């Protein structure tokens, strides 16, 4: 971008973030679109989102179909050599790199040769490209990650953008923590925050959530702006959803007007800097970020596809419900794919938000629910 790195650092801008208009395309990638206009053709879709999803950023008659997940960020430690990792290349469509801003974390391989990057909870985090404007504001987004968290603190950040400090609904942090209000997601404020406990929307009990310590676990976050709903998932299965009353206004710039970056293992403060307090103390193996709300089937498919790499340290595969039979007098019978040695919980809901346990400790792959006199009733099956 014609500034040398020393001048950029001296001026407070970021030599790794040369995306002048913050549309997700670095200046050098804008070969046909305008590098100083985020939406060159004025069709309300940013140049980056158009290019990533296959539409023409110079033709307002060409707009993206946002139904296929395309990873903007794809960080994968499993193909990296063991040892210090100062620069973590982004394999996602945005390109660029994440760099170690303070201490330099290391890639390690455990006894089963499963690789991840160890974050020490003090000086380890990475700063990446600027968050594009189409995942800030009141826009949809998703994050998935494979993490191994030996001990879980109330708030430990896996991936973040925007910035802390408020107001409500302005931050974006995906966490692996025990806090029932914001252990999973920090959007800032009680309305927006989400924890890992399906039965708690606030409070600080921190004892019965679905965050898992001491095992490899696949965690996922989705925010669907069209219905203002956040959902979080554990090991391919839905943990909980929360519907929000406020309009999100996720920050794109810091208080000095500089583009806020994606951050792995920490969050941005209001001034665009990072402090150690809420950084990750865990091993992170893979992270991907999307600019659409990916659905439950996609999350289960990703979990099942990558599970073999972590096999032996995580639980059985997420079950697939294979049948729902109804007959008068006996109710509804669910059947699913059960694995030997696994136990399952069946839950029901009338609104996909609040779930109740119908039965736990089921070893076989079927369950009969006699309570069917309701307008609508949803079911899910979770591996225990
Ligand atoms: Ca750009
Ligand atoms: Ca542009
Ligand atoms: Ca456009
Ligand atoms: Ca277009």
Tab-separated table of C-alpha atoms and ligand atoms in Angstrom:
chain	number	residue	atom	x	y	z
A	1	UNK	CA	0.000	0.000	0.000
A	2	UNK	CA	3.037	2.277	-0.675
A	3	UNK	CA	3.864	2.856	2.988
A	4	UNK	CA	6.806	0.947	4.371
A	5	UNK	CA	6.093	-1.095	7.487
A	6	UNK	CA	8.133	1.163	9.768
A	7	UNK	CA	6.125	4.219	8.753
A	8	UNK	CA	2.878	2.341	9.217
A	9	UNK	CA	3.812	1.115	12.672
A	10	UNK	CA	4.964	4.620	13.584
A	11	UNK	CA	1.664	6.048	12.333
A	12	UNK	CA	-0.365	3.422	14.222
A	13	UNK	CA	-1.721	1.611	11.170
A	14	UNK	CA	-1.154	-2.051	10.579
A	15	UNK	CA	1.350	-3.249	7.985
A	16	UNK	CA	-0.511	-6.581	7.715
A	17	UNK	CA	-3.909	-4.949	6.910
A	18	UNK	CA	-3.694	-3.185	3.565
A	19	UNK	CA	-7.447	-3.210	2.870
A	20	UNK	CA	-8.120	0.496	2.545
A	21	UNK	CA	-11.918	0.322	2.135
A	22	UNK	CA	-12.361	-2.628	4.565
A	23	UNK	CA	-14.421	-4.670	2.089
A	24	UNK	CA	-12.448	-7.867	2.763
A	25	UNK	CA	-10.320	-7.595	-0.385
A	26	UNK	CA	-6.787	-6.395	0.190
A	27	UNK	CA	-5.868	-3.491	-2.091
A	28	UNK	CA	-3.773	-5.770	-4.270
A	29	UNK	CA	-6.710	-8.178	-4.715
A	30	UNK	CA	-8.989	-5.429	-6.113
A	31	UNK	CA	-7.959	-5.933	-9.725
A	32	UNK	CA	-11.336	-4.923	-11.204
A	33	UNK	CA	-13.214	-3.324	-8.296
A	34	UNK	CA	-12.343	0.034	-6.714
A	35	UNK	CA	-9.888	-0.333	-3.795
A	36	UNK	CA	-11.268	2.835	-2.225
A	37	UNK	CA	-14.992	1.912	-2.457
A	38	UNK	CA	-16.341	-0.951	-0.332
A	39	UNK	CA	-19.366	-1.449	-2.644
A	40	UNK	CA	-18.115	-0.492	-6.080
A	41	UNK	CA	-21.352	-1.185	-7.997
A	42	UNK	CA	-23.750	0.080	-5.316
A	43	UNK	CA	-25.843	-3.104	-5.071
A	44	UNK	CA	-25.477	-3.117	-1.244
A	45	UNK	CA	-23.147	-6.156	-1.251
A	46	UNK	CA	-19.515	-5.356	-0.458
A	47	UNK	CA	-16.878	-6.129	-3.069
A	48	UNK	CA	-15.352	-8.851	-0.889
A	49	UNK	CA	-18.595	-10.656	-0.246
A	50	UNK	CA	-19.364	-10.560	-3.981
A	51	UNK	CA	-15.974	-11.963	-5.000
A	52	UNK	CA	-15.976	-14.614	-2.251
A	53	UNK	CA	-19.436	-15.828	-3.260
A	54	UNK	CA	-18.951	-15.644	-7.015
A	55	UNK	CA	-20.877	-12.525	-8.097
A	56	UNK	CA	-19.535	-9.508	-10.019
A	57	UNK	CA	-18.525	-6.516	-7.832
A	58	UNK	CA	-18.803	-4.249	-10.896
A	59	UNK	CA	-22.338	-5.244	-11.936
A	60	UNK	CA	-25.314	-4.264	-9.753
A	61	UNK	CA	-27.388	-6.890	-11.586
A	62	UNK	CA	-25.058	-9.585	-10.230
A	63	UNK	CA	-25.481	-10.239	-6.498
A	64	UNK	CA	-24.177	-13.096	-4.347
A	65	UNK	CA	-26.287	-16.061	-3.285
A	66	UNK	CA	-25.378	-16.440	0.358
A	67	UNK	CA	-26.234	-20.093	0.890
A	68	UNK	CA	-22.829	-21.751	0.517
A	69	UNK	CA	-20.338	-21.444	3.376
A	70	UNK	CA	-17.057	-19.901	2.198
A	71	UNK	CA	-14.412	-19.536	4.905
A	72	UNK	CA	-13.061	-15.979	5.071
A	73	UNK	CA	-10.621	-17.173	7.714
A	74	UNK	CA	-9.294	-20.729	7.776
A	75	UNK	CA	-6.519	-21.351	10.288
A	76	UNK	CA	-5.225	-24.915	10.355
A	77	UNK	CA	-2.373	-26.017	12.624
A	78	UNK	CA	-2.495	-29.663	11.557
A	79	UNK	CA	-0.209	-29.150	8.533
A	80	UNK	CA	2.332	-26.995	10.390
A	81	UNK	CA	5.695	-28.203	11.714
A	82	UNK	CA	6.090	-28.544	15.465
A	83	UNK	CA	7.789	-25.475	16.932
A	84	UNK	CA	7.381	-21.684	17.183
A	85	UNK	CA	4.681	-20.167	14.972
A	86	UNK	CA	5.273	-16.444	14.549
A	87	UNK	CA	3.142	-16.116	11.395
A	88	UNK	CA	-0.007	-18.223	10.874
A	89	UNK	CA	-1.085	-17.948	7.216
A	90	UNK	CA	-4.803	-17.568	6.543
A	91	UNK	CA	-5.934	-20.331	4.175
A	92	UNK	CA	-9.364	-18.654	3.848
A	93	UNK	CA	-10.428	-16.595	0.834
A	94	UNK	CA	-9.382	-13.277	2.424
A	95	UNK	CA	-5.770	-14.424	2.496
A	96	UNK	CA	-3.264	-12.495	4.570
A	97	UNK	CA	-1.681	-13.715	7.766
A	98	UNK	CA	-2.166	-13.757	11.507
A	99	UNK	CA	0.956	-12.702	13.392
A	100	UNK	CA	1.968	-13.281	16.996
A	101	UNK	CA	1.722	-9.837	18.560
A	102	UNK	CA	3.376	-10.538	21.938
A	103	UNK	CA	4.963	-13.893	22.857
A	104	UNK	CA	5.379	-16.482	20.105
A	105	UNK	CA	3.147	-19.550	20.572
A	106	UNK	CA	4.260	-23.017	19.541
A	107	UNK	CA	2.719	-25.780	17.466
A	108	UNK	CA	2.722	-28.961	19.531
A	109	UNK	CA	1.743	-32.547	18.780
A	110	UNK	CA	0.221	-34.618	21.556
A	111	UNK	CA	0.694	-38.341	22.175
A	112	UNK	CA	-1.733	-39.164	19.352
A	113	UNK	CA	0.052	-36.727	17.004
A	114	UNK	CA	-2.882	-34.318	17.117
A	115	UNK	CA	-1.519	-30.853	16.426
A	116	UNK	CA	-2.553	-27.540	17.917
A	117	UNK	CA	-1.128	-24.179	18.923
A	118	UNK	CA	-0.677	-23.684	22.668
A	119	UNK	CA	-1.866	-20.369	24.133
A	120	UNK	CA	-0.525	-19.609	27.612
A	121	UNK	CA	-3.270	-17.275	28.830
A	122	UNK	CA	-0.807	-14.431	29.244
A	123	UNK	CA	1.187	-13.373	26.191
A	124	UNK	CA	-0.096	-15.540	23.360
A	125	UNK	CA	-2.469	-14.271	20.679
A	126	UNK	CA	-2.471	-13.541	16.962
A	127	UNK	CA	-3.664	-10.471	15.062
A	128	UNK	CA	-5.012	-10.960	11.546
A	129	UNK	CA	-6.534	-9.017	8.654
A	130	UNK	CA	-9.086	-6.266	9.238
A	131	UNK	CA	-12.614	-7.548	9.837
A	132	UNK	CA	-14.610	-6.731	6.684
A	133	UNK	CA	-17.586	-4.415	7.080
A	134	UNK	CA	-20.012	-7.151	6.075
A	135	UNK	CA	-19.326	-9.095	9.304
A	136	UNK	CA	-19.582	-5.979	11.475
A	137	UNK	CA	-22.696	-3.855	12.098
A	138	UNK	CA	-25.898	-5.922	12.168
A	139	UNK	CA	-24.649	-8.666	9.842
A	140	UNK	CA	-24.635	-12.461	9.983
A	141	UNK	CA	-21.522	-14.458	10.774
A	142	UNK	CA	-20.322	-17.852	12.028
A	143	UNK	CA	-17.200	-19.203	13.718
A	144	UNK	CA	-16.130	-22.804	14.302
A	145	UNK	CA	-13.078	-24.059	16.213
A	146	UNK	CA	-11.395	-27.189	17.519
A	147	UNK	CA	-9.994	-26.487	20.988
A	148	UNK	CA	-8.465	-28.411	23.892
A	149	UNK	CA	-8.947	-26.475	27.101
A	150	UNK	CA	-7.266	-28.123	30.108
A	151	UNK	CA	-8.983	-25.887	32.690
A	152	UNK	CA	-11.732	-23.439	31.794
A	153	UNK	CA	-11.762	-19.912	33.205
A	154	UNK	CA	-14.934	-17.755	33.237
A	155	UNK	CA	-13.924	-15.990	30.014
A	156	UNK	CA	-11.320	-17.271	27.582
A	157	UNK	CA	-11.347	-15.885	24.081
A	158	UNK	CA	-11.022	-18.160	21.061
A	159	UNK	CA	-11.669	-15.644	18.276
A	160	UNK	CA	-12.827	-12.035	18.179
A	161	UNK	CA	-13.222	-8.837	16.243
A	162	UNK	CA	-14.960	-5.508	16.991
A	163	UNK	CA	-13.926	-4.160	20.408
A	164	UNK	CA	-14.720	-4.151	24.106
A	165	UNK	CA	-16.176	-1.296	26.126
A	166	UNK	CA	-19.724	-1.097	24.775
A	167	UNK	CA	-22.411	-0.153	24.178
A	168	UNK	CA	-24.636	-3.186	24.233
A	169	UNK	CA	-24.538	-5.385	21.148
A	170	UNK	CA	-21.297	-3.952	19.792
A	171	UNK	CA	-18.609	-6.566	20.582
A	172	UNK	CA	-17.836	-9.879	18.864
A	173	UNK	CA	-16.000	-12.466	20.917
A	174	UNK	CA	-16.392	-16.222	20.674
A	175	UNK	CA	-15.298	-17.726	23.960
A	176	UNK	CA	-14.691	-21.021	25.697
A	177	UNK	CA	-15.453	-20.037	29.290
A	178	UNK	CA	-17.610	-21.132	32.192
A	179	UNK	CA	-19.497	-17.858	32.750
A	180	UNK	CA	-23.186	-18.540	32.188
A	181	UNK	CA	-23.868	-15.091	30.760
A	182	UNK	CA	-20.889	-14.625	28.394
A	183	UNK	CA	-18.831	-17.832	28.583
A	184	UNK	CA	-19.646	-18.590	24.930
A	185	UNK	CA	-20.277	-15.260	23.247
A	186	UNK	CA	-19.579	-11.665	24.210
A	187	UNK	CA	-21.730	-9.269	22.219
A	188	UNK	CA	-21.618	-6.862	25.202
A	189	UNK	CA	-24.594	-6.527	27.547
A	190	UNK	CA	-26.986	-9.105	28.989
A	191	UNK	CA	-29.253	-9.147	25.933
A	192	UNK	CA	-26.495	-10.069	23.525
A	193	UNK	CA	-24.249	-12.320	25.612
A	194	UNK	CA	-24.540	-16.125	25.529
A	195	UNK	CA	-23.114	-18.877	27.751
A	196	UNK	CA	-22.559	-22.605	27.330
A	197	UNK	CA	-25.255	-23.633	29.832
A	198	UNK	CA	-28.485	-24.487	27.948
A	199	UNK	CA	-30.575	-23.784	31.045
A	200	UNK	CA	-29.122	-20.410	32.043
A	201	UNK	CA	-29.371	-17.033	30.373
A	202	UNK	CA	-27.616	-15.114	33.116
A	203	UNK	CA	-25.893	-15.619	36.421
A	204	UNK	CA	-22.539	-17.111	37.187
A	205	UNK	CA	-23.074	-20.672	38.393
A	206	UNK	CA	-20.460	-22.017	36.023
A	207	UNK	CA	-20.920	-25.639	36.964
A	208	UNK	CA	-23.273	-27.277	34.489
A	209	UNK	CA	-22.616	-25.828	31.070
A	210	UNK	CA	-21.636	-27.863	28.022
A	211	UNK	CA	-18.115	-26.418	27.772
A	212	UNK	CA	-15.774	-29.415	27.932
A	213	UNK	CA	-12.384	-29.402	29.674
A	214	UNK	CA	-9.518	-31.781	29.008
A	215	UNK	CA	-10.769	-33.143	25.684
A	216	UNK	CA	-10.687	-31.990	22.080
A	217	UNK	CA	-14.035	-30.350	21.428
A	218	UNK	CA	-15.594	-28.744	18.353
A	219	UNK	CA	-17.355	-25.481	19.188
A	220	UNK	CA	-19.454	-23.378	16.837
A	221	UNK	CA	-21.156	-19.975	16.896
A	222	UNK	CA	-23.734	-18.640	14.455
A	223	UNK	CA	-25.475	-15.273	14.338
A	224	UNK	CA	-28.411	-14.940	11.939
A	225	UNK	CA	-29.082	-11.220	11.481
A	226	UNK	CA	-32.375	-11.839	9.646
A	227	UNK	CA	-33.980	-13.232	12.813
A	228	UNK	CA	-31.558	-11.689	15.358
A	229	UNK	CA	-30.659	-15.097	16.821
A	230	UNK	CA	-27.369	-16.434	18.194
A	231	UNK	CA	-26.793	-20.186	18.504
A	232	UNK	CA	-23.839	-22.120	19.909
A	233	UNK	CA	-23.000	-25.773	19.319
A	234	UNK	CA	-20.869	-28.366	21.094
A	235	UNK	CA	-19.407	-31.335	19.196
A	236	UNK	CA	-21.807	-30.997	16.278
A	237	UNK	CA	-24.989	-30.653	18.368
A	238	UNK	CA	-26.930	-27.518	19.242
A	239	UNK	CA	-26.239	-26.312	22.786
A	240	UNK	CA	-28.580	-23.319	22.868
A	241	UNK	CA	-29.990	-20.367	20.939
A	242	UNK	CA	-30.841	-16.907	22.248
A	243	UNK	CA	-33.053	-14.353	20.521
A	244	UNK	CA	-31.976	-10.742	20.965
A	245	UNK	CA	-34.068	-7.631	21.387
A	246	UNK	CA	-31.402	-5.107	20.454
A	247	UNK	CA	-29.983	-4.247	17.057
A	248	UNK	CA	-26.349	-5.273	16.846
A	249	UNK	CA	-23.885	-2.531	15.967
A	250	UNK	CA	-20.617	-4.482	15.857
A	251	UNK	CA	-17.718	-2.035	15.759
A	252	UNK	CA	-15.607	-1.910	12.597
A	253	UNK	CA	-13.142	0.718	13.819
A	254	UNK	CA	-11.441	1.559	17.076
A	255	UNK	CA	-11.943	4.854	18.912
A	256	UNK	CA	-9.281	6.453	16.696
A	257	UNK	CA	-11.042	5.358	13.508
A	258	UNK	CA	-8.622	2.577	12.579
A	259	UNK	CA	-9.934	-0.686	11.123
A	260	UNK	CA	-10.259	-3.340	13.830
A	261	UNK	CA	-8.561	-6.663	13.059
A	262	UNK	CA	-9.586	-10.259	13.495
A	263	UNK	CA	-7.895	-11.602	16.642
A	264	UNK	CA	-7.160	-15.219	17.552
A	265	UNK	CA	-6.912	-15.934	21.273
A	266	UNK	CA	-7.752	-12.436	22.526
A	267	UNK	CA	-10.096	-9.447	22.039
A	268	UNK	CA	-9.631	-5.856	20.908
A	269	UNK	CA	-9.844	-3.113	23.491
A	270	UNK	CA	-11.584	0.158	22.624
A	271	UNK	CA	-8.324	1.755	21.471
A	272	UNK	CA	-7.597	-1.153	19.122
A	273	UNK	CA	-4.960	-2.733	21.372
A	274	UNK	CA	-4.902	-6.080	23.186
A	275	UNK	CA	-4.311	-6.800	26.897
A	276	UNK	CA	-3.541	-10.231	28.397
A	277	UNK	CA	-6.456	-10.543	30.844
A	278	UNK	CA	-8.967	-12.477	28.735
A	279	UNK	CA	-6.596	-14.210	26.347
A	280	UNK	CA	-6.836	-17.909	25.602
A	281	UNK	CA	-5.332	-20.496	27.940
A	282	UNK	CA	-5.871	-23.562	25.795
A	283	UNK	CA	-4.696	-25.332	22.655
A	284	UNK	CA	-6.384	-24.266	19.405
A	285	UNK	CA	-6.108	-26.585	16.434
A	286	UNK	CA	-8.419	-25.173	13.748
A	287	UNK	CA	-10.586	-22.039	13.345
A	288	UNK	CA	-12.841	-20.977	10.464
A	289	UNK	CA	-14.937	-17.812	10.054
A	290	UNK	CA	-17.914	-17.391	7.679
A	291	UNK	CA	-20.010	-14.413	6.588
A	292	UNK	CA	-23.310	-16.315	6.709
A	293	UNK	CA	-25.127	-18.174	9.504
A	294	UNK	CA	-24.126	-21.773	8.771
A	295	UNK	CA	-26.823	-24.294	9.702
A	296	UNK	CA	-26.953	-27.258	12.077
A	297	UNK	CA	-26.459	-29.796	9.279
A	298	UNK	CA	-23.301	-28.022	8.092
A	299	UNK	CA	-21.910	-27.905	11.636
A	300	UNK	CA	-22.613	-31.600	12.218
A	301	UNK	CA	-21.031	-32.449	8.862
A	302	UNK	CA	-17.866	-30.473	9.649
A	303	UNK	CA	-17.619	-32.115	13.062
A	304	UNK	CA	-18.049	-35.598	11.674
A	305	UNK	CA	-15.598	-34.961	8.809
A	306	UNK	CA	-12.812	-33.779	11.118
A	307	UNK	CA	-13.529	-36.065	14.040
A	308	UNK	CA	-11.258	-38.895	12.799
A	309	UNK	CA	-8.212	-36.641	13.214
A	310	UNK	CA	-9.077	-36.149	16.899
A	311	UNK	CA	-10.536	-39.642	17.372
A	312	UNK	CA	-9.817	-41.296	20.643
A	313	UNK	CA	-9.937	-38.014	22.542
A	314	UNK	CA	-13.465	-36.843	21.803
A	315	UNK	CA	-16.772	-38.566	22.215
A	316	UNK	CA	-18.775	-40.546	19.653
A	317	UNK	CA	-20.094	-38.976	16.451
A	318	UNK	CA	-23.115	-36.700	16.629
A	319	UNK	CA	-26.164	-38.900	16.042
A	320	UNK	CA	-28.366	-38.563	12.985
A	321	UNK	CA	-32.108	-38.902	13.582
A	322	UNK	CA	-33.187	-41.513	11.066
A	323	UNK	CA	-36.885	-41.830	11.826
A	324	UNK	CA	-39.889	-40.228	13.535
A	325	UNK	CA	-42.940	-42.478	13.640
A	326	UNK	CA	-46.314	-41.469	15.053
A	327	UNK	CA	-49.172	-43.713	15.966
A	328	UNK	CA	-52.350	-42.978	17.922
A	329	UNK	CA	-52.076	-44.114	21.494
A	330	UNK	CA	-48.311	-44.612	21.554
A	331	UNK	CA	-47.074	-41.139	20.607
A	332	UNK	CA	-43.903	-40.414	18.669
A	333	UNK	CA	-41.001	-42.809	18.376
A	334	UNK	CA	-37.593	-41.373	17.445
A	335	UNK	CA	-34.811	-43.515	16.063
A	336	UNK	CA	-31.203	-42.477	15.486
A	337	UNK	CA	-27.749	-43.803	14.703
A	338	UNK	CA	-26.367	-45.059	18.021
A	339	UNK	CA	-22.772	-46.117	18.575
A	340	UNK	CA	-21.752	-48.945	20.877
A	341	UNK	CA	-20.745	-47.671	24.309
A	342	UNK	CA	-22.315	-44.252	23.844
A	343	UNK	CA	-25.190	-42.768	25.874
A	344	UNK	CA	-27.682	-40.243	24.587
A	345	UNK	CA	-30.015	-37.569	25.951
A	346	UNK	CA	-33.300	-36.814	24.174
A	347	UNK	CA	-34.652	-33.289	24.519
A	348	UNK	CA	-37.824	-31.549	23.331
A	349	UNK	CA	-38.729	-27.929	22.687
A	350	UNK	CA	-41.735	-25.953	21.500
A	351	UNK	CA	-39.698	-22.994	20.196
A	352	UNK	CA	-36.139	-24.252	19.479
A	353	UNK	CA	-34.912	-21.976	22.287
A	354	UNK	CA	-35.881	-23.656	25.559
A	355	UNK	CA	-35.176	-27.399	25.752
A	356	UNK	CA	-36.228	-29.966	28.350
A	357	UNK	CA	-34.692	-33.361	28.978
A	358	UNK	CA	-37.107	-36.168	28.140
A	359	UNK	CA	-34.696	-38.963	28.966
A	360	UNK	CA	-31.000	-39.435	29.687
A	361	UNK	CA	-28.617	-42.369	29.611
A	362	UNK	CA	-30.230	-44.033	26.603
A	363	UNK	CA	-27.931	-46.701	25.166
A	364	UNK	CA	-30.043	-47.919	22.265
A	365	UNK	CA	-30.945	-45.684	19.320
A	366	UNK	CA	-34.648	-45.158	19.975
A	367	UNK	CA	-37.030	-43.332	22.306
A	368	UNK	CA	-40.813	-43.152	22.616
A	369	UNK	CA	-42.447	-39.845	23.605
A	370	UNK	CA	-46.104	-40.250	24.549
A	371	UNK	CA	-46.652	-36.482	25.044
A	372	UNK	CA	-47.714	-35.316	21.619
A	373	UNK	CA	-50.779	-33.108	22.206
A	374	UNK	CA	-48.989	-29.875	21.231
A	375	UNK	CA	-49.177	-27.531	18.233
A	376	UNK	CA	-45.495	-28.065	17.524
A	377	UNK	CA	-42.759	-29.999	19.229
A	378	UNK	CA	-39.096	-30.275	18.227
A	379	UNK	CA	-36.672	-33.012	19.235
A	380	UNK	CA	-32.932	-33.366	19.452
A	381	UNK	CA	-30.584	-36.157	20.465
A	382	UNK	CA	-27.263	-35.326	22.165
A	383	UNK	CA	-24.281	-37.515	22.928
A	384	UNK	CA	-23.566	-37.470	26.654
B	1	LIG	CA1	-10.492	-3.491	-0.282
B	2	LIG	CA1	-13.400	-2.109	-2.976
B	3	LIG	CA1	-21.524	-4.611	-4.710
B	4	LIG	CA1	-22.620	-6.905	-7.944
